[in-house]
XYZ file of C-alpha atoms in Angstrom:
393
model
C 28.917 -25.105 21.953
C 26.817 -23.283 19.380
C 25.554 -19.827 18.464
C 22.593 -18.207 20.216
C 19.172 -19.595 19.335
C 17.280 -17.346 16.926
C 13.905 -16.290 18.395
C 10.872 -16.907 16.206
C 9.287 -14.060 14.274
C 12.161 -12.701 12.196
C 10.836 -13.957 8.852
C 7.342 -12.703 9.610
C 8.681 -9.206 10.274
C 10.831 -9.319 7.128
C 7.767 -10.114 5.035
C 5.109 -7.956 6.724
C 6.672 -5.011 8.650
C 5.833 -1.798 6.799
C 4.136 -3.692 3.973
C 0.423 -3.380 4.856
C -1.789 -3.147 1.739
C -4.141 -0.855 3.680
C -1.685 2.040 3.388
C -2.398 2.253 -0.369
C -5.739 3.172 -1.953
C -5.319 0.271 -4.367
C -4.603 -2.154 -1.466
C -1.747 -3.608 -3.522
C -0.006 -6.492 -1.761
C 3.464 -5.489 -2.958
C 4.354 -1.860 -2.113
C 4.560 0.296 -5.257
C 7.539 2.292 -6.456
C 6.826 5.981 -5.940
C 9.051 7.786 -8.444
C 7.495 11.228 -8.098
C 9.945 13.879 -6.906
C 7.205 16.163 -5.589
C 3.736 15.825 -4.060
C 0.560 17.899 -4.330
C -0.294 19.989 -1.278
C -3.875 20.601 -0.126
C -3.005 24.200 0.757
C 0.266 26.141 1.067
C 2.337 24.295 3.664
C -0.327 21.609 4.136
C 0.679 18.203 2.762
C -0.258 14.561 3.382
C 3.087 13.485 4.803
C 5.179 14.088 1.697
C 6.313 17.280 -0.010
C 9.606 16.552 -1.786
C 11.148 13.124 -2.358
C 14.502 13.976 -0.784
C 12.675 14.840 2.458
C 10.468 11.759 2.416
C 9.291 9.121 -0.033
C 6.614 6.406 0.403
C 8.795 3.618 -1.002
C 11.725 4.648 1.188
C 9.484 4.771 4.257
C 8.353 1.191 3.616
C 11.972 0.012 3.575
C 12.962 2.059 6.631
C 10.061 0.622 8.633
C 11.018 -2.932 7.721
C 14.705 -2.287 8.385
C 13.945 -0.980 11.883
C 11.702 -3.954 12.679
C 14.427 -6.469 11.848
C 16.766 -4.843 14.385
C 13.937 -4.505 16.939
C 14.589 -0.779 16.621
C 12.302 2.225 16.921
C 13.691 3.947 13.833
C 15.379 3.137 10.556
C 16.931 5.483 8.000
C 18.441 4.776 4.592
C 21.174 6.559 2.678
C 22.714 6.568 -0.785
C 25.522 4.186 0.245
C 27.152 2.619 3.280
C 29.679 5.432 3.329
C 26.774 7.860 2.998
C 25.415 6.472 6.264
C 28.863 6.825 7.857
C 29.084 10.396 6.554
C 25.749 11.215 8.189
C 26.997 9.941 11.548
C 30.246 11.911 11.274
C 28.327 15.038 10.254
C 26.581 15.021 13.633
C 29.964 15.977 15.074
C 31.668 19.371 15.165
C 35.182 20.699 14.705
C 37.242 19.835 17.786
C 35.376 16.595 18.488
C 37.247 13.310 18.830
C 36.249 9.832 17.695
C 37.583 6.342 18.354
C 37.522 3.701 15.636
C 38.552 0.092 15.497
C 42.006 -0.284 14.017
C 40.766 -2.829 11.467
C 37.883 -1.128 9.669
C 36.667 -1.016 6.091
C 39.164 0.846 3.918
C 36.544 3.377 2.822
C 35.758 4.250 6.445
C 39.466 4.626 7.161
C 39.879 6.922 4.142
C 36.799 9.005 5.024
C 38.057 9.646 8.546
C 41.729 10.207 7.730
C 41.355 12.266 4.566
C 37.988 14.022 4.934
C 36.832 14.239 8.565
C 40.324 15.267 9.662
C 40.170 18.325 7.368
C 36.975 19.373 9.131
C 38.691 19.425 12.523
C 37.546 16.001 13.749
C 40.401 13.986 15.263
C 40.494 10.196 15.451
C 42.266 7.424 17.313
C 42.363 3.894 15.908
C 42.321 1.161 18.570
C 42.029 -2.623 18.627
C 38.301 -3.131 19.430
C 39.007 -6.455 21.136
C 41.145 -4.725 23.795
C 38.755 -3.051 26.235
C 41.525 -1.424 28.265
C 43.016 0.256 25.178
C 39.580 1.469 24.124
C 38.958 2.937 27.564
C 42.383 4.597 27.637
C 41.727 6.245 24.268
C 38.642 8.122 25.492
C 39.274 11.857 25.806
C 37.128 14.699 27.202
C 36.201 15.576 23.610
C 35.387 12.035 22.518
C 31.869 11.939 21.089
C 31.749 8.680 19.140
C 33.127 5.139 19.285
C 32.798 3.339 15.940
C 33.461 -0.379 15.740
C 33.007 -3.145 13.236
C 32.412 -6.627 14.554
C 33.505 -8.753 12.940
C 36.182 -6.479 11.553
C 37.180 -6.082 7.927
C 39.287 -7.883 6.767
C 40.854 -9.583 9.820
C 37.500 -10.826 11.179
C 38.179 -9.837 14.797
C 35.125 -10.059 17.070
C 34.563 -7.294 19.631
C 32.370 -7.729 22.704
C 29.590 -5.213 22.035
C 27.957 -5.513 25.456
C 31.230 -4.926 27.314
C 32.130 -1.941 25.147
C 28.641 -0.433 25.545
C 28.742 -0.849 29.327
C 32.200 0.713 29.478
C 31.507 3.770 27.289
C 28.072 4.551 28.769
C 29.494 4.097 32.239
C 32.051 6.802 31.510
C 29.591 9.178 29.850
C 25.951 8.555 28.978
C 26.063 10.737 25.864
C 29.039 8.883 24.371
C 27.674 7.332 21.177
C 28.505 3.727 20.325
C 27.979 2.902 16.647
C 28.369 -0.656 15.372
C 28.860 -1.469 11.702
C 26.787 -4.641 11.349
C 27.272 -5.117 7.602
C 28.976 -8.509 7.795
C 26.330 -10.216 9.955
C 23.054 -8.354 9.236
C 20.187 -8.119 11.679
C 19.553 -11.834 11.209
C 22.791 -12.952 12.865
C 23.498 -9.994 15.200
C 21.393 -7.213 16.718
C 23.729 -4.714 18.424
C 20.978 -2.483 19.852
C 20.002 -5.372 22.121
C 23.599 -5.441 23.372
C 23.734 -1.733 24.220
C 24.796 -0.025 20.998
C 23.240 3.360 20.145
C 23.470 3.133 16.360
C 23.620 0.147 14.012
C 25.066 1.010 10.626
C 24.943 -0.960 7.396
C 26.151 -1.089 3.892
C 22.836 -2.458 2.638
C 24.681 -3.029 -0.624
C 26.004 -6.244 0.858
C 23.984 -9.043 2.501
C 20.815 -7.079 3.237
C 20.273 -6.561 -0.492
C 22.273 -9.621 -1.417
C 21.962 -9.406 -5.208
C 24.929 -7.168 -6.127
C 22.697 -4.698 -7.934
C 22.099 -1.859 -5.428
C 24.379 0.574 -3.577
C 22.767 1.769 -0.325
C 23.371 2.361 3.381
C 21.199 2.235 6.472
C 21.113 3.087 10.180
C 18.790 1.813 12.909
C 18.387 3.278 16.396
C 16.062 3.682 19.396
C 17.081 7.149 20.602
C 14.665 9.933 19.618
C 17.423 12.557 19.688
C 19.788 10.593 17.463
C 16.970 9.862 15.044
C 16.047 13.542 14.896
C 19.634 14.543 14.156
C 20.180 11.893 11.503
C 16.776 12.456 9.877
C 17.630 16.154 9.573
C 21.048 15.336 8.071
C 19.569 12.777 5.674
C 17.548 15.616 4.155
C 20.010 18.470 4.663
C 22.984 16.669 3.120
C 20.839 14.962 0.521
C 22.433 11.523 0.715
C 19.235 9.592 0.008
C 18.688 6.418 -2.044
C 16.404 6.268 -5.071
C 12.861 4.871 -4.749
C 13.692 2.058 -7.185
C 16.699 0.986 -5.119
C 14.545 1.080 -1.979
C 12.054 -1.208 -3.699
C 14.860 -3.613 -4.589
C 16.256 -3.815 -1.040
C 12.775 -4.131 0.471
C 12.228 -7.101 -1.839
C 15.569 -8.640 -0.863
C 14.831 -8.516 2.865
C 12.052 -11.043 2.299
C 14.633 -13.785 1.668
C 17.334 -12.540 4.039
C 17.154 -15.394 6.532
C 17.094 -18.051 3.812
C 20.158 -16.569 2.163
C 22.080 -16.073 5.408
C 21.529 -19.686 6.467
C 23.001 -20.911 3.186
C 25.905 -18.432 3.333
C 26.666 -19.757 6.816
C 26.455 -23.412 5.783
C 28.770 -22.915 2.817
C 31.307 -20.711 4.581
C 31.739 -23.040 7.562
C 32.199 -26.051 5.296
C 34.780 -24.187 3.211
C 36.583 -22.752 6.260
C 36.960 -26.254 7.712
C 38.360 -27.466 4.402
C 40.867 -24.616 4.161
C 42.005 -25.171 7.740
C 43.261 -28.636 6.720
C 44.977 -27.547 3.503
C 48.775 -27.665 3.573
C 49.161 -24.437 1.538
C 46.981 -22.417 3.956
C 48.712 -20.895 6.975
C 45.686 -19.719 8.953
C 41.908 -19.383 8.620
C 40.010 -16.492 10.265
C 36.406 -17.614 10.770
C 34.509 -16.989 14.055
C 32.635 -20.302 13.833
C 35.912 -22.223 14.118
C 37.185 -23.023 17.641
C 40.613 -21.844 16.446
C 39.353 -18.251 16.140
C 40.679 -16.129 19.054
C 37.248 -14.616 19.801
C 35.228 -17.743 19.046
C 33.634 -17.648 22.515
C 32.478 -14.041 22.056
C 30.929 -14.854 18.686
C 28.965 -17.689 20.268
C 27.578 -15.569 23.095
C 26.498 -12.482 21.106
C 25.518 -13.724 17.640
C 22.949 -16.049 16.144
C 25.305 -17.407 13.500
C 27.785 -16.288 10.895
C 27.738 -15.096 7.293
C 29.811 -16.013 4.263
C 32.692 -13.552 4.526
C 35.987 -14.611 6.088
C 39.710 -14.412 5.443
C 42.686 -16.746 5.335
C 46.440 -16.546 4.867
C 47.969 -18.367 1.935
C 51.597 -19.458 2.081
C 53.984 -17.363 0.040
C 53.728 -13.733 -1.038
C 52.069 -11.609 -3.721
C 53.185 -13.944 -6.504
C 51.418 -16.908 -4.908
C 48.264 -15.039 -3.875
C 47.940 -13.477 -7.335
C 48.346 -16.864 -8.993
C 45.684 -18.303 -6.689
C 43.202 -15.522 -7.382
C 43.740 -15.603 -11.147
C 43.242 -19.370 -11.214
C 39.780 -19.257 -9.638
C 36.944 -20.246 -11.969
C 33.772 -20.239 -9.848
C 34.825 -17.520 -7.419
C 35.077 -14.123 -9.123
C 38.035 -11.838 -8.407
C 36.217 -8.663 -7.367
C 35.700 -6.252 -4.493
C 32.559 -6.143 -2.327
C 30.741 -9.025 -0.646
C 27.369 -10.354 0.413
C 25.858 -11.274 -2.949
C 24.576 -14.676 -4.018
C 27.747 -15.154 -6.077
C 31.103 -16.046 -4.520
C 33.857 -13.426 -4.639
C 37.540 -13.403 -3.681
C 39.889 -10.459 -3.241
C 43.288 -9.351 -1.966
C 42.685 -6.582 0.621
C 46.280 -5.290 0.585
C 45.970 -4.050 -2.999
C 42.188 -3.829 -3.378
C 39.692 -2.902 -0.634
C 42.329 -1.736 1.873
C 44.937 -0.213 -0.428
C 44.052 3.237 1.000
C 45.093 2.145 4.495
C 48.643 3.416 5.178
C 51.227 0.738 4.370
C 52.707 0.820 7.888
C 49.255 0.266 9.394
C 48.595 -2.626 7.032
C 51.879 -4.205 8.106
C 51.106 -3.751 11.810
C 47.606 -5.164 11.452
C 48.657 -8.151 9.393
C 46.998 -7.143 6.123
C 49.733 -8.789 4.102
C 49.904 -9.818 0.466
C 49.086 -13.329 1.636
C 45.757 -12.379 3.244
C 42.809 -13.354 1.049
C 39.201 -12.429 1.797
C 36.370 -14.617 0.538
C 32.703 -13.806 0.204
C 31.164 -17.241 -0.006
C 27.981 -17.255 -2.051
C 25.054 -19.607 -2.520
C 26.547 -22.035 -5.035
C 27.016 -25.715 -4.170
C 29.680 -25.853 -1.462
C 31.491 -28.778 -3.070
C 31.880 -26.847 -6.320
C 33.392 -23.949 -4.406
C 35.770 -26.251 -2.537
C 36.877 -27.867 -5.792
C 37.541 -24.417 -7.237
C 39.635 -23.367 -4.243
C 41.478 -26.686 -4.348
C 42.592 -26.380 -7.957
C 43.611 -22.733 -7.475
C 45.634 -23.568 -4.360
C 47.329 -26.374 -6.267
C 48.392 -23.946 -8.997
C 49.614 -21.329 -6.493
C 51.620 -23.887 -4.533
C 53.689 -24.675 -7.634
C 54.766 -21.078 -8.271
C-alpha cells in the first residue's frame, strides 16, 4: 500500500496564487516588500485597501492568498509565530469555556494552555487523539474547541481527522475542530478537506523551510471564523513583518520539491534505524510497524522528515549519542533544509509536567530527528557512528 496520490496543480498554485504582476503598477514579476507602516488616504476615512500595516499589508496579503490556495481554503491569515496563531484561536474563547487537546502536543502549546489560558478562566482536558471514544467522552456542554496535532509531537501518533470531524460536528455543529498541520504542511495533508474547521501552522518549520523566519498561519473556509480571527489578528497585534512574509512567500515556491526530498531521506533513515541493534523502536508513519500506519496512508499524501525513535539506555546514552553527531545539529525546532536532532524530555517538552511525560512515554531515551536535505547516506553514516559511541557507554 502507499500514500494517497497527489492531485496535479499544487506547484502551479504555490508559484502563481496571489502573485499576479497586474496587482502592481510596475507589473513586477516578484511581489515587492512593502515596508511602509502607514498609507496615504484619498480623504478622511477613504483609503485604497490599506491604512495601517498592522491592519493590512500588501506583502502579507500576497502570502495569505498563496497560503489559502495551497490548503484549498477560502481564507488564510498569518501571525508573528506559530504560538501567536494558537493564541489567536484561544482568544476567540471566553472565560468559562472548555477545550480539548491531544495529550501529546507541542510543549509550547501545552505551556500556553496550562499556564496562560487557565488563568483566563479557560479549562482544558488532554486526551489521546487516536482514541475516538475518549475524545467523545471528554466533550462537555461548555466545550468550544478541539485542538489536535496529527502527527503528534513528539510521539508521532496519527489521528483520524475525518472521524474526529464527523464525531464533533455530529454532536454540535458549532464545535470547532482545529488541526495543527505543521509537521506535514499542505503538500502532504489538507485537513479542511477531511472536515476540520481551522488548519494551524508554525510556518517557521517546513513551510518556510530555511530556519530564518519565525511565523504562524491559519487557513479556513468559514466566513465567521475568518472574521473573528481577522479582527483578533489586528486587535491583539500578533502580525508578522513584511520582510518575513516575503521570505515565506518565496519559500512556498519550492515546498513540494523540499518535502519530497525530506520524505525520501526520512524513510530511508527510519528503515535503517529500525534494523539497528541499539534502537528499541522507531516511530515513523510510513513504516508498517507504526500503529496508525493505515490511517496515515488513507488521509495523507506522504510524510515529512520529522520522526522519533527510542535509543537503548537512559540519559547518559542519549546524551552521548547526541553529542557525537557531526552532520546532524543538536538543536530545537524542525523543518529546515539542515538535519537536527533533539531530546524532547529536556528540550522541547521540558515544560510538560514530569508525570505526564512519564505517562506518555517521553523518556530520556526518546530522540526526535528532523531529517534535512543532505545526502541520506551521509546522514545514516553520522547516526551510525554516534550510535556506536553511545552503545559503548
